[in-house]
Short mmCIF file of C-alpha atoms in Angstrom, two decimals:
data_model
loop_
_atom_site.label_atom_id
_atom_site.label_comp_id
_atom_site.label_asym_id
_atom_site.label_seq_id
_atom_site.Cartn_x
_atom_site.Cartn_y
_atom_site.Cartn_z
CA UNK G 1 0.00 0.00 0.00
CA UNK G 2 1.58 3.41 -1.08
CA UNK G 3 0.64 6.24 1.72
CA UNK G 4 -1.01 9.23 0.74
CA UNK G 5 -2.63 12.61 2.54
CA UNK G 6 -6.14 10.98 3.11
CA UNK G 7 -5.38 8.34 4.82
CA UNK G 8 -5.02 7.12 8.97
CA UNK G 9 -3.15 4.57 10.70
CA UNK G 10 -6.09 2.13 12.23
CA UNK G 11 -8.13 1.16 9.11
CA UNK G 12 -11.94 2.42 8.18
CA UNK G 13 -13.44 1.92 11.29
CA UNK G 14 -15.64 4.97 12.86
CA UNK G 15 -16.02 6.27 9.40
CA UNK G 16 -12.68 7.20 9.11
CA UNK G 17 -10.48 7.22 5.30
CA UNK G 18 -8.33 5.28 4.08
CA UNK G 19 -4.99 5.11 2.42
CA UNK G 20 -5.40 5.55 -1.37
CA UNK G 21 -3.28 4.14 -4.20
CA UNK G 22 -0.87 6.82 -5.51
CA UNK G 23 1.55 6.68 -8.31
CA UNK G 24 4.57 6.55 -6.59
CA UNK G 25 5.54 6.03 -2.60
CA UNK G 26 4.92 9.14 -0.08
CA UNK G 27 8.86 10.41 0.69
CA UNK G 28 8.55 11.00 4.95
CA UNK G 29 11.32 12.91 6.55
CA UNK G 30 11.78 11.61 10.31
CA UNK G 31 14.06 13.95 12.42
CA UNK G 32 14.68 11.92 15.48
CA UNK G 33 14.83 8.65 13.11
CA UNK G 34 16.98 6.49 15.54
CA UNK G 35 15.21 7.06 18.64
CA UNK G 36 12.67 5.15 20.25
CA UNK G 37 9.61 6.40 18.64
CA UNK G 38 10.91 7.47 15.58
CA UNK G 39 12.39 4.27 14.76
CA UNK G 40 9.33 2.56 15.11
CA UNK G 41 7.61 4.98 12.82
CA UNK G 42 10.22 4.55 10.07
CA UNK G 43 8.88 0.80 10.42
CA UNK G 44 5.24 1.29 10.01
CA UNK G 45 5.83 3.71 6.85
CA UNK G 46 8.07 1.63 5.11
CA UNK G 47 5.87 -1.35 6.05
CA UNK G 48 2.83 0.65 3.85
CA UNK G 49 5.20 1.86 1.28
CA UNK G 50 6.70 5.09 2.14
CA UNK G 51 10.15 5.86 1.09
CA UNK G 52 11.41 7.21 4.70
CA UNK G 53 14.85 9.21 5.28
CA UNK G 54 15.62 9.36 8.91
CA UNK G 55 17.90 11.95 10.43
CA UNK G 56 18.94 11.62 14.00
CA UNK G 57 22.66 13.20 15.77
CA UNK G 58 22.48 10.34 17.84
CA UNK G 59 22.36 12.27 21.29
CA UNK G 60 19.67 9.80 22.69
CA UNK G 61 19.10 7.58 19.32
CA UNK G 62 21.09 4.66 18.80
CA UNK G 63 21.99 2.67 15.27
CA UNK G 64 20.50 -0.14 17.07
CA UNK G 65 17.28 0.96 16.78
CA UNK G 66 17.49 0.80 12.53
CA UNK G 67 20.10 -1.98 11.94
CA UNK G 68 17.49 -3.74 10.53
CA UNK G 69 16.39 -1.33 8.09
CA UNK G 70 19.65 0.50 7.01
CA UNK G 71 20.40 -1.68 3.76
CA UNK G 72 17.07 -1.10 2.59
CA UNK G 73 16.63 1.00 -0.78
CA UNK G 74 13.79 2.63 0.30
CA UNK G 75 15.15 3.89 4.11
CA UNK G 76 17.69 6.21 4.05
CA UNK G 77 19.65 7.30 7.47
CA UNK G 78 21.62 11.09 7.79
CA UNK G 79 23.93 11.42 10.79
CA UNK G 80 23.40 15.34 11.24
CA UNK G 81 21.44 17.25 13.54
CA UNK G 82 18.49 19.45 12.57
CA UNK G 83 19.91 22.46 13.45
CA UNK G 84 22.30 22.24 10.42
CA UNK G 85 20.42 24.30 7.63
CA UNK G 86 22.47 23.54 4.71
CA UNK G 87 21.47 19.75 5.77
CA UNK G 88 18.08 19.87 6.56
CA UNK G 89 17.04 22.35 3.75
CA UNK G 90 18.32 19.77 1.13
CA UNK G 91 16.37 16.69 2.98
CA UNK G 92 13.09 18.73 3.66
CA UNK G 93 12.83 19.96 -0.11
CA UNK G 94 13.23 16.12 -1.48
CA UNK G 95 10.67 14.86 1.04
CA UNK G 96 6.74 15.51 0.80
CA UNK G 97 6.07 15.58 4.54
CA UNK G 98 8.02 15.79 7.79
CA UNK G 99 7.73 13.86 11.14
CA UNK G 100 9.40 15.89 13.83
CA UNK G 101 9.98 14.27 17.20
CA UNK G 102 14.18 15.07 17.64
CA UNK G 103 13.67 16.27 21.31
CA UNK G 104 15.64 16.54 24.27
CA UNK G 105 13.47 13.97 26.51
CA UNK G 106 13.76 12.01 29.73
CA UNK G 107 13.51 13.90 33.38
CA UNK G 108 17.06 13.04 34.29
CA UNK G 109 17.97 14.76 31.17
CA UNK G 110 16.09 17.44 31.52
CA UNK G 111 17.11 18.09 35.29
CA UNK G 112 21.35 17.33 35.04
CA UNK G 113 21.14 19.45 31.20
CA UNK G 114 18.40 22.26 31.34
CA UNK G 115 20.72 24.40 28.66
CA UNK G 116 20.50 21.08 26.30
CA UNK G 117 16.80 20.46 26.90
CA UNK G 118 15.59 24.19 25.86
CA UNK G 119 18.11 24.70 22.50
CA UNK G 120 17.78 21.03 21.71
CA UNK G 121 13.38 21.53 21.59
CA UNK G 122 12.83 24.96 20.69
CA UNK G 123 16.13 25.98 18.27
CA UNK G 124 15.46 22.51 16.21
CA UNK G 125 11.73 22.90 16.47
CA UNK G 126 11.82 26.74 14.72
CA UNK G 127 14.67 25.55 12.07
CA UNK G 128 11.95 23.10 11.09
CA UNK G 129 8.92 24.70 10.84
CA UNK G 130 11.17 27.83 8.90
CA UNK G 131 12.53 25.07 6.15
CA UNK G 132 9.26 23.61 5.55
CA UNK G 133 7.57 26.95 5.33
CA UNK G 134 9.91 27.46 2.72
CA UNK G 135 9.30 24.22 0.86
CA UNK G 136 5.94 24.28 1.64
CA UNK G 137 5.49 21.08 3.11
CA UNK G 138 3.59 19.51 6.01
CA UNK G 139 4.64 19.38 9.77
CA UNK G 140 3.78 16.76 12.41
CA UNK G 141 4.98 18.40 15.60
CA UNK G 142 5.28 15.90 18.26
CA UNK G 143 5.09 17.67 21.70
CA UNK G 144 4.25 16.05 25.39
CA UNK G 145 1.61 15.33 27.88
CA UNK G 146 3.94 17.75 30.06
CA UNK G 147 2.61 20.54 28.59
CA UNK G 148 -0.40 20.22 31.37
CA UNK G 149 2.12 20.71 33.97
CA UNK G 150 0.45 20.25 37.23
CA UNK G 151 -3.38 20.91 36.85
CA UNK G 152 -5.73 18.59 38.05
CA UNK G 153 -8.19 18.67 35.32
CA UNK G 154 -8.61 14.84 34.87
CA UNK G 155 -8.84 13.67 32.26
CA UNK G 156 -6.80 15.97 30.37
CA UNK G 157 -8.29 17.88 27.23
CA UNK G 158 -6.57 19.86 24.36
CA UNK G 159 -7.67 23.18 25.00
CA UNK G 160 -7.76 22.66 29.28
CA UNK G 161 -5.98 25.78 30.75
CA UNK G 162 -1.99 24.71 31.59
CA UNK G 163 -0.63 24.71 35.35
CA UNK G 164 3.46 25.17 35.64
CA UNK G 165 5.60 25.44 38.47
CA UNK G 166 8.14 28.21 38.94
CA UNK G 167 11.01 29.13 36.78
CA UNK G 168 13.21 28.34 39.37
CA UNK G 169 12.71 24.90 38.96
CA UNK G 170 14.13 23.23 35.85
CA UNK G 171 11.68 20.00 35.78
CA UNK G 172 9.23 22.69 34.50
CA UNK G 173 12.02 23.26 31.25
CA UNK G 174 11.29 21.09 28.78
CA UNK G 175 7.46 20.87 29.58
CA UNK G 176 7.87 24.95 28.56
CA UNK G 177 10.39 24.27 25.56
CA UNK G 178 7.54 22.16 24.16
CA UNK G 179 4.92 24.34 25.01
CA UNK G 180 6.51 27.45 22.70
CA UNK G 181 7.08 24.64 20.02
CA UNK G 182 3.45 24.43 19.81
CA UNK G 183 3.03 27.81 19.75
CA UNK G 184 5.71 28.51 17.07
CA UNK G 185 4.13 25.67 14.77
CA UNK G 186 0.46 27.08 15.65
CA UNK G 187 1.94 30.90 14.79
CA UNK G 188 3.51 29.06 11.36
CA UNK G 189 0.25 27.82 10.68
CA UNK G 190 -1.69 31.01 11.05
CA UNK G 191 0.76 33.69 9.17
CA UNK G 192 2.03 31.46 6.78
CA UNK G 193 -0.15 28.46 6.41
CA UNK G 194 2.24 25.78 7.53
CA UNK G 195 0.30 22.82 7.50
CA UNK G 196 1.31 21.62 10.82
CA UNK G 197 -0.72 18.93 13.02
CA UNK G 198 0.69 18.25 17.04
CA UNK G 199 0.40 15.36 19.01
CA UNK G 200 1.00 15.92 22.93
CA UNK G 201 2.05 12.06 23.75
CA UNK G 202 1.73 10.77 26.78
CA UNK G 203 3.71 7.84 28.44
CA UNK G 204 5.12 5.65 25.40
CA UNK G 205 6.60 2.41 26.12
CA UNK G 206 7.54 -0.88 24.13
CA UNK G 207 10.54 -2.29 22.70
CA UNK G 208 13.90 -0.35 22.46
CA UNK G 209 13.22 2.47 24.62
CA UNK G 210 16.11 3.20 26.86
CA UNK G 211 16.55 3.67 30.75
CA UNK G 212 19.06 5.96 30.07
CA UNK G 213 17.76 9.28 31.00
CA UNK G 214 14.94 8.09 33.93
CA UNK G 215 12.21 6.25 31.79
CA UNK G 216 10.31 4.20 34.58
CA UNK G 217 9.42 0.93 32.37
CA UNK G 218 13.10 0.23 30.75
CA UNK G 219 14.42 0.72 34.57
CA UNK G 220 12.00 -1.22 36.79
CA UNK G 221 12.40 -3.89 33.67
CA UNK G 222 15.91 -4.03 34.35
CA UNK G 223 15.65 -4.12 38.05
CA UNK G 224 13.32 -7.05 38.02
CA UNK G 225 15.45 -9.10 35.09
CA UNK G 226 18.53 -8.86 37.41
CA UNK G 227 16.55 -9.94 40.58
CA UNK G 228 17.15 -6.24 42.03
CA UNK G 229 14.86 -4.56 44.23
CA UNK G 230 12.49 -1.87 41.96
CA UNK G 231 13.41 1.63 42.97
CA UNK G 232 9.67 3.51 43.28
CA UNK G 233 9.85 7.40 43.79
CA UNK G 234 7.72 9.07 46.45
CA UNK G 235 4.99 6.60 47.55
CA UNK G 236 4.13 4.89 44.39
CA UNK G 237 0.71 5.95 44.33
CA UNK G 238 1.48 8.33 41.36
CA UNK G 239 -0.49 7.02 38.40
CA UNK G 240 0.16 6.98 34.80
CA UNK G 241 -1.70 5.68 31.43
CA UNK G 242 1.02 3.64 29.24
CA UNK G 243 0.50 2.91 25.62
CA UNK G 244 2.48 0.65 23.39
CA UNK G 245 4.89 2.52 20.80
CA UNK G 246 3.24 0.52 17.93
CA UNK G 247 -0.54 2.16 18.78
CA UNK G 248 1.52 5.60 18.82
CA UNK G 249 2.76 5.29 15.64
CA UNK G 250 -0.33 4.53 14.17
CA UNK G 251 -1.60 7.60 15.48
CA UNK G 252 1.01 10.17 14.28
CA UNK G 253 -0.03 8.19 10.89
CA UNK G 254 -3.25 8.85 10.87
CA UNK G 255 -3.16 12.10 11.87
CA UNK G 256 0.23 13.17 9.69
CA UNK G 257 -1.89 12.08 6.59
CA UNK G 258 -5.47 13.52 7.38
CA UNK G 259 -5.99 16.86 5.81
CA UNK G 260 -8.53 17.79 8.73
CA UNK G 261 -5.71 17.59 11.64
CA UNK G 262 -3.97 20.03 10.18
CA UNK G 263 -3.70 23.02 12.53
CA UNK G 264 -5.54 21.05 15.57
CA UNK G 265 -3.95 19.97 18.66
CA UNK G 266 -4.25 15.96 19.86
CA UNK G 267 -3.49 13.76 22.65
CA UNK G 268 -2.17 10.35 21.70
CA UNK G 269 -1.74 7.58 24.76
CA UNK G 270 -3.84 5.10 26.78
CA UNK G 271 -6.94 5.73 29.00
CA UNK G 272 -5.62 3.19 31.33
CA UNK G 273 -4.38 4.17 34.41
CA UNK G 274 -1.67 2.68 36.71
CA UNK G 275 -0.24 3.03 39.92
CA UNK G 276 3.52 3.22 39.47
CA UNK G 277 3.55 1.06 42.71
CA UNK G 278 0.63 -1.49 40.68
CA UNK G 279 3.39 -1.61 37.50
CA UNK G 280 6.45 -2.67 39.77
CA UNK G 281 4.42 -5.55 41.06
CA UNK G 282 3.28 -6.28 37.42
CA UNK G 283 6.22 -6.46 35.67
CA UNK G 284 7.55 -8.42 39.49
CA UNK G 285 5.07 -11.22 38.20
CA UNK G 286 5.20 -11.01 34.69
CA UNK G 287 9.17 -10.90 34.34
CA UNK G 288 9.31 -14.29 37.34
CA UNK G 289 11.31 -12.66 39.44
CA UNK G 290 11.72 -12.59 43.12
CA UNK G 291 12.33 -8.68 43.39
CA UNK G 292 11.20 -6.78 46.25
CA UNK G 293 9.77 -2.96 45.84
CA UNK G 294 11.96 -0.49 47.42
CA UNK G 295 9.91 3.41 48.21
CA UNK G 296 12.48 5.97 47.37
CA UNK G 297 11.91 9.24 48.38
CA UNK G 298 12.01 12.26 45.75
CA UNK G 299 15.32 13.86 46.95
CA UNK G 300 17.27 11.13 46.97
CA UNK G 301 16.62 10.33 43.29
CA UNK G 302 16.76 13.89 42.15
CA UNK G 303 16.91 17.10 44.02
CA UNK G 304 14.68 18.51 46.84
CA UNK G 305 12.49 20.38 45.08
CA UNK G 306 11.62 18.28 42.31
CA UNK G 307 7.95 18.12 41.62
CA UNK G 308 5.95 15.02 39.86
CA UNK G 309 2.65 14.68 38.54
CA UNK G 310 -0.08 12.35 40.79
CA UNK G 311 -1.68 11.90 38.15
CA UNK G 312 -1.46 11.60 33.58
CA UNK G 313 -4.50 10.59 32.36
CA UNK G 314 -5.47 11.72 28.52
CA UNK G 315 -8.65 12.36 27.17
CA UNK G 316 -8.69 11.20 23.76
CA UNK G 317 -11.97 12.00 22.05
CA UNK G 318 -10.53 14.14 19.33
CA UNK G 319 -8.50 11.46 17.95
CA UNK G 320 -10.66 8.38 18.14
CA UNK G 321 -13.45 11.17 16.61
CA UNK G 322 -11.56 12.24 13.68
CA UNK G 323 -9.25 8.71 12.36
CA UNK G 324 -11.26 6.25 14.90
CA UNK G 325 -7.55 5.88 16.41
CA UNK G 326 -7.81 3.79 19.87
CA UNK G 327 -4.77 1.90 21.21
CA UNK G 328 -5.19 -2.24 20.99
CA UNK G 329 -2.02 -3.58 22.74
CA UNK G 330 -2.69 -4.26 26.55
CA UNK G 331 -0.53 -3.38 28.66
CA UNK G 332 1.01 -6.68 29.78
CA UNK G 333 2.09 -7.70 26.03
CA UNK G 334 3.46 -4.38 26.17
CA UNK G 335 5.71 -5.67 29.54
CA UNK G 336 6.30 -8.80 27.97
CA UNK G 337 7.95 -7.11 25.05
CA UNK G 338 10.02 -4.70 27.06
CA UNK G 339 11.19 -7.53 29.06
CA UNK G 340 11.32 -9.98 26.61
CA UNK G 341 13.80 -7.63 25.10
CA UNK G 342 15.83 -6.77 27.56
CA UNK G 343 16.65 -11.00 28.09
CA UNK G 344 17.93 -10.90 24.61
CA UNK G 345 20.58 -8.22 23.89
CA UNK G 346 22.58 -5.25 25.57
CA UNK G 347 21.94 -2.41 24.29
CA UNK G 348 25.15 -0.76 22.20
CA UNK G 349 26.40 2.83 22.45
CA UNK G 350 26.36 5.12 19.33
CA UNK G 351 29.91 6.91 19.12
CA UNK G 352 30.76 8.48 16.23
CA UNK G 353 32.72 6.15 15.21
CA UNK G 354 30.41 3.43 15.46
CA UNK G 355 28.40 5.55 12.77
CA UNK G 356 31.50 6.14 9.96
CA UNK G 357 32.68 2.60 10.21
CA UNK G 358 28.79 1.94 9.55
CA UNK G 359 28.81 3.95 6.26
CA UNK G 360 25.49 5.97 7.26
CA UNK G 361 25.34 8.99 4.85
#
C-alpha cells in the first residue's frame, strides 16, 4: 500500500479514510529517526510503502534501533542534527512531509542538562517549521503530555488551561520548551499556512526504549530481570496511562496524513491508568522474578524540590473522533515485550565512530 494525505493509521473503522493508491511512494522525513519512537515509525511507513529518510545526531538515538532497516533502498539514514540548515534544507525539499519528534526527553535529562533540553526543543523545532515553510510542506509536531504541567483537570483535554511550576525549577524546562514549540508551529500555521498537526504524547513504552535518561518501564524492567529490588519514587501511588509505541505510531499516521488535523492539537496515549507502585508488582510477576519494591523518596533520586505529577490521564476523544484511532495492545504484552527484550541483547552505544565505520550517509 503506497501512503497518501487521506489516509489514517487504524483502518476504516468509525467512518474514518483510508490510504489511497498513488503513483509513486509518499517520501517521509523523520528527524529523530533512531530514537525510540521514531524508529518505530520509520517501520510502520516503510511497512505501507513510504520511502522514509531518517535523520537523528544520535544524542539519545542509537543505530541499534534501525540496523534492521539501514540496507534497505527505500530507508535512508543522515547522521546530522536538525539544526544544520544547509542539511536539513536539502532533505526537507526532497521529502513531501516531515515527522518531527528530535527532542531533548527524559527527566534526568532534563534536570542534570536544562541548557541542552531548551536549545535542543525549541532551536530545532523553529529551524523546522522555517525550512518547511519554505518548501511548503507539512509538519507533524510531536510535543508532550507535560505541557499540562500540574493541573488537576482529569482527564486531560486539548484546549484545558496549563498549570506550571516556577522558573526556578528546571523540571518545568522542557514541559515549557515544548509548550513554545506548539506555539511557534500554531503561529507558522496562522501567518504562513504551515500545514502543521501536534500530538501531545503521553507515556510511550515498548521495545527499544532506553533507561538511560529516567524512563520508569526500561528501569524497573531491568531491576526485576537482574533480581534487584524496583526503585519507586515518592509513595508509588502516582499514576500513569502507558501505551504501546506501535498504537503511537499509528496515530502520528493517521493524523500526519489527514488533511482535517492540520492546525488542531491531539493527545495520543492510553486511558488506562496505573499506579507506578501497581506496574512494579506487574512487571515483578510477569518478568518471574523474586524482586522486592523499594519506596524511594524524591530527593534522593533527584533534588529537593523536584515536583511530579499524581496523576497523567489523557482524554482522547478528538482522535478516536476524527481517524477512529484507539490503542489495541494491553498493557502486559506491552511488559512482555520490554522484558522480553531486555533477556535478549545489551543495548550498544552510538559513538561516532560506530556511525562512519557503519557507512550511514
Amino acid at each position: 500500500m503506497l501512503l497518501n494525505g487521506n489516509g489514517n493509521g487504524n483502518g476504516s473503522e468509525n467512518g474514518s479514510e483510508t490510504p489511497a493508491i498513488l503513483s509513486k511512494p509518499l517520501r517521509v522525513l523523520i528527524t529523530g529517526g533512531a530514537g525510540f519512537i521514531g524508529s518505530h515509525l520509520a517501520e510502520y511507513l516503510l511497512a505501507k510503502g513510504a520511502e522514509v529518510t531518517a535523520v537523528d545526531d544520535l544524542s539519545t538515538g542509537s543505530l541499534a534501533n534501525i540496523a534492521h532497516v539501514l540496507e534497505r533502498t527505500d530507508f535512508r539514514f543522515v547522521y546530522e542534527s536538525v539544526t544544520d540548515e544547509t542539511v536539513m534544507d536539502r532533505l526537507v525539499g526532497e521529502c513531501d512531509m516531515i515527522y518531527h519528534l528530535a527532542a531533548a526527553v527524559g527527566v534526568d535529562l532534563i534536570i542534570k542538562s536544562p541548557v541542552r533540553t531548551i536549545e535542543t526543543n525549541v532551536l530545532g523545532t523553529e529551524a523546522v517549521l522555517r525550512l518547511a515553510r519554505r518548501h511548503h510542506k507539512k509538519v507533524l509536531i510531536t510535543s508532550t503530555s507535560e505541557v499540562y504541567g500540574k493541573s488537576d483537570n482529569h482527564p486531560y483535554e486539548e484546549d484545558d488551561d496549563r498549570v506550571l511550576g516556577p522558573t526556578t525549577r528546571s523540571r518545568w524546562a522542557y514541559a515549557e520548551s515544548k509548550a513554545l514549540d506548539e506555539f511557534l508551529a500554531l503561529a507558522y500555521h496562522k501567518e504562513y499556512r504551515v500545514p502543521v498537526v501536534i500530538t501531545r504524547l503521553f507515556n510511550t513504552v515498548g521495545p527499544r526504549q532506553t533507561g538511560t535518561y529516567g524512563m520508569v518501564i526500561p528501569r524497573l524492567v531491568r531491576q526485576s530481570v537482574e533480581g534487584r529490588p524496583l526503585t519507586v519514587y515518592g509513595d508509588g501511588r502516582q499514576s500513569r496511562c502507558f501505551c504501546n509505541v506501535r498504537d503511537v505510531v499509528s496515530a502520528l499516521v493517521g493524523l500526519g496524513l489527514h488533511p482535517r488535523a492540520e492546525g488542531g492539537i491531539f493527545n495520543v496515549g492510553s486511558e488506562h491508568e496505573i499506579t507506578i507502585l501497581e506496574l512494579a508488582r506487574r512487571i515483578i510477576r510477569l518478568a518471574g522474578s523474586e524482586s522486592s519494591v523499594e519506596l524511594i523518596p524524591y530527593e534522593r533520586a533527584y533534588r529537593s524540590d523536584f515536583e511530579d505529577m499524581r496523576r497523567r490521564v489523557p482524554n482522547t476523544q478528538r482522535i478516536r473522533g476524527l481517524v477512529g484511532w484507539e490503542p489495541r495492545i494491553p498493557l502486559d504484552q506491552t511488559l512482555q515485550e520490554v522484558i522480553a527484550e531486555f533477556r535478549s541483547r545489551i543495548e550498544p552505544a552510538s559513538s561516532p565512530e560506530t556511525v562512519r565505520a557503519a557507512g550511514v550517509r
